[in-house]
Rosetta silent file (secondary structure, phi, psi, omega in degrees, C-alpha in Angstrom):
SEQUENCE: MTSQYGILQKQYRNSLIKEIVRKSIHLCSAFVPTFLGIAYYPAIGALCALGALYCVSEVLRLRGISLPGIARITEVAARKRDENRFVRGPVTLVLGILCAAVFLPPQAARIGIYALAFGDGLASLCGRLFGRVHIPFTNGKTAAGSLACFFAVFLSSFCVCRNTQASLALAAAAMLVEIIPMTDFDNIVIPIAVGSLARLLLG
SCORE:     score description
SCORE:     0.000 S_00000001
   1 L     0.000  -41.083 -177.331  -28.285  -19.494   11.684 S_00000001
   2 H   -68.736  -50.257 -159.555  -26.784  -21.492    8.951 S_00000001
   3 H   -68.357  -25.928  177.315  -27.891  -19.077    6.303 S_00000001
   4 H   -64.832  -51.416  165.255  -26.557  -16.242    8.572 S_00000001
   5 H   -35.799  -55.981 -163.460  -23.318  -17.890    8.830 S_00000001
   6 H   -68.233  -26.147  175.661  -23.203  -18.591    5.169 S_00000001
   7 H   -64.086  -54.882 -175.387  -23.761  -14.434    4.569 S_00000001
   8 H   -59.777  -55.713  167.216  -21.046  -13.752    6.908 S_00000001
   9 H   -36.631  -73.478 -167.294  -18.789  -16.114    5.122 S_00000001
  10 H   -46.862  -73.308  173.554  -19.436  -14.588    1.716 S_00000001
  11 H   -23.715  -36.060 -170.870  -18.904  -11.065    3.266 S_00000001
  12 H   -83.298  -58.661  179.820  -15.510  -12.045    4.449 S_00000001
  13 H   -47.077  -52.462 -175.601  -14.564  -13.824    1.268 S_00000001
  14 H   -45.757  -57.201  179.158  -15.662  -10.795   -0.779 S_00000001
  15 H   -57.864  -42.116  170.134  -13.562   -8.539    1.369 S_00000001
  16 H   -40.259  -65.451 -160.073  -10.560  -10.874    1.171 S_00000001
  17 H   -73.682  -22.143  176.916  -10.487  -10.693   -2.465 S_00000001
  18 H   -74.692  -30.319 -176.944  -10.739   -6.709   -2.699 S_00000001
  19 H   -66.298  -37.658 -168.988   -7.881   -6.678   -0.268 S_00000001
  20 H   -68.006  -43.073  175.704   -5.741   -9.086   -2.185 S_00000001
  21 H   -30.184  -67.473 -178.554   -6.720   -6.956   -5.364 S_00000001
  22 H   -52.786  -67.124 -157.061   -5.634   -3.894   -3.672 S_00000001
  23 H   -75.527  -13.699  163.271   -2.294   -5.169   -2.081 S_00000001
  24 H   -57.061  -54.524  172.133   -1.470   -6.747   -5.390 S_00000001
  25 H   -51.981  -44.117 -158.424   -1.274   -3.176   -6.836 S_00000001
  26 H   -75.689  -48.967  159.400    0.647   -2.350   -3.831 S_00000001
  27 H   -46.982  -32.454  168.851    3.387   -5.157   -4.345 S_00000001
  28 H   -45.224  -33.975 -173.796    3.606   -4.424   -7.985 S_00000001
  29 H   -67.172  -26.769  164.356    5.073   -1.237   -6.889 S_00000001
  30 H   -42.298  -20.707  179.087    8.019   -3.016   -5.976 S_00000001
  31 H   -84.660  -44.274 -167.904    9.057   -2.913   -9.610 S_00000001
  32 H   -35.862  -41.593  168.601    9.086    0.396   -9.792 S_00000001
  33 H   -66.113  -29.745  169.772   12.672    1.278   -8.454 S_00000001
  34 H   -58.818  -57.357  172.885   14.226   -1.239  -11.088 S_00000001
  35 H   -27.940  -65.731 -169.077   12.211    0.974  -13.740 S_00000001
  36 H   -82.566   -0.854  160.678   13.766    3.990  -12.549 S_00000001
  37 H   -72.269  -49.493  167.676   17.034    2.712  -12.422 S_00000001
  38 H   -72.368  -40.894  172.623   17.168    1.768  -16.093 S_00000001
  39 L  -148.552   96.991 -169.393   15.369    4.903  -17.200 S_00000001
  40 H   -54.422  -61.910 -172.692   14.904    7.605  -14.536 S_00000001
  41 H   -61.880  -60.572  174.140   12.984   10.188  -16.690 S_00000001
  42 H   -63.716  -19.556  171.920   10.708    7.908  -18.893 S_00000001
  43 H   -84.301  -34.256 -177.359    9.518    5.989  -15.440 S_00000001
  44 H   -80.735  -34.082  179.982    8.440    9.282  -13.467 S_00000001
  45 H   -66.855  -34.814  174.468    6.474   10.254  -16.835 S_00000001
  46 H   -72.222    2.741 -178.526    4.839    6.852  -16.903 S_00000001
  47 H  -102.044  -44.959  168.098    3.863    7.290  -13.220 S_00000001
  48 H   -46.910  -50.626 -175.582    2.426   10.455  -13.884 S_00000001
  49 H   -61.928  -40.724  176.632    0.578    9.359  -16.963 S_00000001
  50 H   -60.477  -58.830  176.913   -0.904    6.472  -14.943 S_00000001
  51 H   -56.611  -28.387  162.433   -2.043    8.650  -12.174 S_00000001
  52 H   -82.081  -29.949  154.463   -3.740   10.871  -14.567 S_00000001
  53 H   -38.390  -66.882 -177.978   -5.242    8.032  -16.277 S_00000001
  54 H   -41.104  -60.262 -163.714   -6.552    6.975  -13.052 S_00000001
  55 H   -74.826  -44.743 -177.293   -8.012   10.209  -12.062 S_00000001
  56 H   -79.043   -9.921  168.947   -9.833   10.575  -15.386 S_00000001
  57 H   -79.308  -27.528 -170.073  -11.208    7.085  -14.994 S_00000001
  58 H   -82.924  -33.999  174.720  -12.480    7.561  -11.727 S_00000001
  59 H   -68.799  -22.204 -174.649  -14.419   10.900  -12.707 S_00000001
  60 H   -83.808  -42.251 -176.367  -15.748    9.322  -15.762 S_00000001
  61 H   -59.568  -29.563  179.399  -16.959    6.125  -13.509 S_00000001
  62 H   -58.400  -36.563 -177.988  -18.604    8.761  -10.950 S_00000001
  63 H   -71.299  -23.373 -170.161  -20.610    9.739  -14.176 S_00000001
  64 L   106.617    4.982 -177.636  -21.655    6.662  -15.020 S_00000001
  65 L  -110.433   96.718 -177.723  -18.806    6.182  -17.786 S_00000001
  66 L   -95.064  129.623  172.663  -16.357    3.148  -17.535 S_00000001
  67 L   -78.832  146.734 -166.707  -12.963    2.971  -19.201 S_00000001
  68 L   -65.376  126.156  179.846  -12.395   -0.791  -20.297 S_00000001
  69 L    69.297  -37.565 -175.073  -10.609   -2.425  -17.512 S_00000001
  70 H   -80.662  -34.635  115.834   -9.506    0.394  -15.165 S_00000001
  71 H    -3.904  -46.837  171.395  -13.037    0.887  -14.021 S_00000001
  72 H   -43.836  -71.288 -171.376  -13.114   -2.559  -13.172 S_00000001
  73 H   -73.129  -44.699 -170.167  -10.349   -3.348  -11.255 S_00000001
  74 H   -49.799  -55.833 -173.246  -11.331   -0.201   -9.377 S_00000001
  75 H   -58.016  -34.311 -166.961  -15.012   -1.593   -8.234 S_00000001
  76 H   -70.679  -48.532 -174.166  -13.465   -4.984   -7.716 S_00000001
  77 H   -80.539  -15.040  165.553  -11.099   -3.250   -5.147 S_00000001
  78 L   -33.641  132.160  159.565  -12.903   -0.769   -3.612 S_00000001
  79 L   -80.177 -173.327 -174.345  -13.447   -1.008   -0.281 S_00000001
  80 H   -69.638  -38.203 -167.210  -16.939   -0.449    1.525 S_00000001
  81 H   -82.147   -0.665  178.574  -16.193    3.057    2.627 S_00000001
  82 H  -110.251    2.861 -176.683  -15.065    4.067   -1.031 S_00000001
  83 L   -66.353  124.692  160.176  -18.241    2.856   -2.398 S_00000001
  84 L    74.163   17.711  174.536  -20.013    5.344   -4.919 S_00000001
  85 L  -131.607  161.552  165.332  -16.828    7.767   -3.984 S_00000001
  86 L   -49.334  135.839  177.302  -13.458    8.713   -5.543 S_00000001
  87 L  -113.851  118.153 -152.263  -11.167    5.981   -4.647 S_00000001
  88 L   -92.611  -15.687 -173.670   -8.102    7.820   -3.495 S_00000001
  89 H   -60.073  -38.066  155.550   -5.828    4.925   -2.820 S_00000001
  90 H   -58.730  -28.526 -168.011   -4.222    4.494   -6.343 S_00000001
  91 H   -86.620  -51.830 -161.321   -3.584    8.402   -6.623 S_00000001
  92 H   -68.921  -34.044 -176.293   -2.093    8.568   -2.948 S_00000001
  93 H   -73.637   -8.682  166.794    0.183    5.396   -3.885 S_00000001
  94 H   -89.066  -37.412  168.259    1.446    7.054   -6.981 S_00000001
  95 H   -62.833  -53.018 -161.033    2.135   10.231   -5.089 S_00000001
  96 H   -62.020  -43.468 -170.309    3.965    8.502   -2.397 S_00000001
  97 H   -79.920  -48.228  162.954    6.300    6.655   -4.790 S_00000001
  98 H   -21.783  -63.586 -150.772    6.642   10.026   -7.040 S_00000001
  99 H   -74.198  -43.112 -179.586    7.542   11.932   -3.937 S_00000001
 100 H   -48.579  -62.342 -155.705   10.193    9.071   -2.777 S_00000001
 101 H   -56.444  -43.840 -160.538   11.292    8.787   -6.388 S_00000001
 102 H   -92.634  -44.567 -162.047   12.091   12.806   -7.030 S_00000001
 103 H   -89.177   -3.975  167.040   12.965   14.172   -3.490 S_00000001
 104 L  -125.486  141.737 -175.874   15.342   11.280   -2.331 S_00000001
 105 L   -40.811  176.880  179.813   18.563    9.565   -3.359 S_00000001
 106 H   -86.668  -25.089 -166.120   18.071    6.202   -4.991 S_00000001
 107 H   -77.590  -51.233  170.296   19.278    4.089   -2.501 S_00000001
 108 H   -50.334  -47.351  176.308   16.678    5.836    0.248 S_00000001
 109 H   -60.864  -43.825  177.415   13.822    5.851   -2.283 S_00000001
 110 H   -53.156  -40.563 -168.031   14.247    2.168   -3.253 S_00000001
 111 H   -80.366  -39.311  162.545   13.888    1.363    0.676 S_00000001
 112 H   -41.426  -52.841  173.724   11.036    3.847    0.811 S_00000001
 113 H   -65.636  -39.992  177.650    9.148    2.533   -2.036 S_00000001
 114 H   -61.029  -35.413  159.296    9.940   -1.037   -0.491 S_00000001
 115 H   -60.631  -34.636  171.173    8.386   -0.182    2.492 S_00000001
 116 H   -58.996  -63.068 -170.879    5.138    0.968    0.709 S_00000001
 117 H   -71.034  -42.890  177.832    5.098   -2.155   -1.045 S_00000001
 118 H   -97.653  -49.901 -169.503    6.072   -5.108    0.855 S_00000001
 119 H   -50.632  -78.182 -161.325    5.682   -3.476    4.712 S_00000001
 120 H   -60.292  -23.909 -170.863    2.340   -1.953    4.206 S_00000001
 121 H   -64.720  -33.857  173.085    0.976   -4.419    1.500 S_00000001
 122 H   -66.050  -19.489 -166.800    1.764   -7.375    3.736 S_00000001
 123 H   -84.795  -17.631 -179.149    0.550   -5.884    7.011 S_00000001
 124 H   -81.538  -39.923 -168.955   -2.923   -5.578    5.389 S_00000001
 125 H   -83.380  -64.054  168.678   -2.918   -8.835    4.141 S_00000001
 126 H   -33.371  -54.890 -173.964   -1.549  -10.699    7.062 S_00000001
 127 H   -51.642  -47.810  179.805   -3.736   -8.517    9.352 S_00000001
 128 H   -61.031  -43.612 -144.621   -6.810  -10.136    7.291 S_00000001
 129 H  -101.050  -54.672 -177.341   -5.683  -13.844    7.071 S_00000001
 130 H  -110.848   18.601 -175.535   -4.020  -14.088   10.899 S_00000001
 131 L   -71.559   99.938 -173.289   -5.212  -11.308   12.654 S_00000001
 132 L  -110.244  -40.801 -175.163   -6.522  -11.905   16.127 S_00000001
 133 L   -88.218  111.394  160.553   -5.121   -9.638   18.664 S_00000001
 134 E   -76.410  145.291  169.125   -6.117   -5.870   17.861 S_00000001
 135 L   -88.385  129.955  173.767   -4.133   -2.827   18.724 S_00000001
 136 L   -81.915  150.283  172.934   -6.285   -0.348   20.541 S_00000001
 137 L    70.450   32.375  168.661   -6.845    3.141   18.965 S_00000001
 138 L  -116.097   24.306 -179.141   -5.507    2.023   15.749 S_00000001
 139 L    35.395   58.454  175.078   -8.940    1.521   13.851 S_00000001
 140 L    64.031   42.000  159.514   -8.390   -2.413   13.697 S_00000001
 141 L   -75.812  154.790 -169.183   -4.891   -2.714   12.916 S_00000001
 142 E  -121.790  156.641 -179.050   -3.857   -6.008   14.166 S_00000001
 143 H   -71.029  -50.007  169.861   -0.282   -7.507   15.908 S_00000001
 144 H   -67.464  -54.522  176.669    0.116   -9.868   13.015 S_00000001
 145 H   -59.797  -13.270  168.516   -0.103   -7.421   10.381 S_00000001
 146 H   -88.061   -7.518 -163.253    2.495   -5.027   12.135 S_00000001
 147 H   -88.806  -20.131  176.110    4.541   -7.741   13.234 S_00000001
 148 H   -72.841  -39.272 -162.060    4.330   -8.669    9.039 S_00000001
 149 H   -65.622  -86.517 -137.975    5.087   -4.929    8.424 S_00000001
 150 H   -61.941  -56.527  166.961    8.078   -4.706   10.730 S_00000001
 151 H   -43.780  -56.288  163.155    9.908   -8.177    8.766 S_00000001
 152 H   -37.099  -23.984 -164.920    8.837   -7.199    5.259 S_00000001
 153 H  -115.344  -35.353  154.453   10.720   -3.895    5.755 S_00000001
 154 H   -41.135  -52.972  166.080   13.532   -5.251    7.682 S_00000001
 155 H   -60.226  -48.266 -178.506   14.042   -7.707    4.951 S_00000001
 156 H   -69.463  -47.180  179.467   13.625   -5.369    1.953 S_00000001
 157 H   -66.294  -23.948 -169.088   15.787   -2.655    3.456 S_00000001
 158 H   -88.362  -41.980 -169.079   18.604   -5.321    4.495 S_00000001
 159 H   -79.670  -35.422 -159.380   18.643   -6.661    0.567 S_00000001
 160 H   -97.546  -50.014 -177.655   19.279   -2.918   -0.380 S_00000001
 161 H  -109.381  -10.704 -178.870   21.825   -1.585    2.305 S_00000001
 162 L    50.349   22.684  151.070   22.975   -4.634    4.116 S_00000001
 163 L  -117.786  117.351 -158.122   23.123   -3.052    7.233 S_00000001
 164 H   -46.085  -49.098 -163.690   21.508   -4.780   10.138 S_00000001
 165 H   -60.145  -56.774 -175.068   21.117   -1.986   12.605 S_00000001
 166 H   -46.147  -56.101 -177.937   19.902    0.370   10.208 S_00000001
 167 H   -56.555  -46.335  157.597   17.558   -2.001    8.869 S_00000001
 168 H   -33.132  -72.015 -166.653   16.032   -2.817   12.236 S_00000001
 169 H   -53.215  -52.915 -170.388   15.500    1.086   13.005 S_00000001
 170 H   -58.251  -48.352  179.358   13.799    1.339    9.325 S_00000001
 171 H   -59.916  -39.639 -179.643   11.620   -1.603   10.360 S_00000001
 172 H   -83.027  -17.787  160.006   10.546   -0.403   13.456 S_00000001
 173 H   -84.444  -31.448  167.832    9.470    3.157   11.919 S_00000001
 174 H   -62.816  -34.987  175.845    7.653    1.643    9.172 S_00000001
 175 H   -81.257  -17.473  154.392    5.704   -0.439   11.618 S_00000001
 176 H   -77.978  -26.500 -175.966    4.996    2.562   13.903 S_00000001
 177 H   -76.517  -54.568  169.211    3.968    4.575   10.950 S_00000001
 178 L   -53.431  -29.183  168.374    1.500    1.969    9.707 S_00000001
 179 L   -65.400  -42.689  165.898   -0.191    1.403   12.899 S_00000001
 180 L   -33.190  116.980  175.172   -1.358    5.089   12.481 S_00000001
 181 L   -86.402  108.944  170.482   -5.058    5.074   10.941 S_00000001
 182 L  -125.676   34.153 -175.411   -4.287    7.533    8.007 S_00000001
 183 L    36.577 -107.229 -173.034   -7.074    5.752    5.574 S_00000001
 184 L  -100.492  -35.497  171.845   -5.141    5.860    2.241 S_00000001
 185 L   -38.931  -19.851 -173.751   -2.396    8.804    3.316 S_00000001
 186 H   -83.809    7.267  160.897   -0.280    6.562    4.544 S_00000001
 187 H   -66.911  -18.273 -176.768    0.782    5.571    0.876 S_00000001
 188 H   -94.808  -48.721 -166.703    2.306    9.214    1.079 S_00000001
 189 H   -84.410  -37.711 -166.424    3.658    9.266    4.412 S_00000001
 190 H   -69.445  -30.767  178.799    5.167    5.764    4.633 S_00000001
 191 H   -76.436  -19.903  173.569    7.824    6.052    1.720 S_00000001
 192 H   -59.794  -58.997 -169.664    8.746    9.575    2.679 S_00000001
 193 H   -79.682  -48.230  162.251    9.396    8.739    5.858 S_00000001
 194 H   -26.032  -64.079  179.200   10.944    5.303    5.726 S_00000001
 195 H   -56.421  -37.190  178.564   13.026    7.002    2.831 S_00000001
 196 H   -61.307  -40.893 -168.618   13.795   10.140    4.917 S_00000001
 197 H   -86.664  -17.026  173.827   15.216    8.071    7.649 S_00000001
 198 H   -69.758  -47.472 -152.364   17.046    5.803    5.253 S_00000001
 199 H   -82.634  -41.120  178.150   18.823    8.850    3.940 S_00000001
 200 H   -66.249  -39.972  162.834   19.741   10.025    7.552 S_00000001
 201 H   -44.899  -46.383 -170.588   20.844    6.615    8.528 S_00000001
 202 H  -104.785  -26.219 -171.838   22.782    5.628    5.500 S_00000001
 203 L    73.495    0.000    0.000   23.993    8.816    4.511 S_00000001
């Protein structure tokens, strides 16, 4: 019994470490709007280059060839469902940020990217750490994670637009989108959906 408990504890710890690594990458994407404001086209180019480099690294990794650093981070961060498969998360993350940056005005893009960085990032971590109440039909999403997403998006949106009502609406929208089980494609949907709503609400 004790041995089984120890195994479960180790599995939980490893799963938590993977989630922390994955969501740390999410949180780092919050720096992108600043880079876009300083040098828009070089930042877009850098995002495209990073996405392409990651794809090359994944193809090589699946063939038994590891690029120093990148493949190791992928292996550490990969979820159980991603083992021995192309890990799509970083690709959809870059695509979501690029879509927001290219197709939305700067303010709306910033809000959408922050929703992805803080809302989605903190939702998963808080759900893992504090989630006890699971939301039905959401593939394991928790009330704690959804609340973390709401407050994170509300605060980040308010810091950008200084509009309480709009920030509440954006936070509610982000929370509802984040609840939908979309595997890694929420990385694309969240910044586009929240950013597009910000564009409508804020003009």
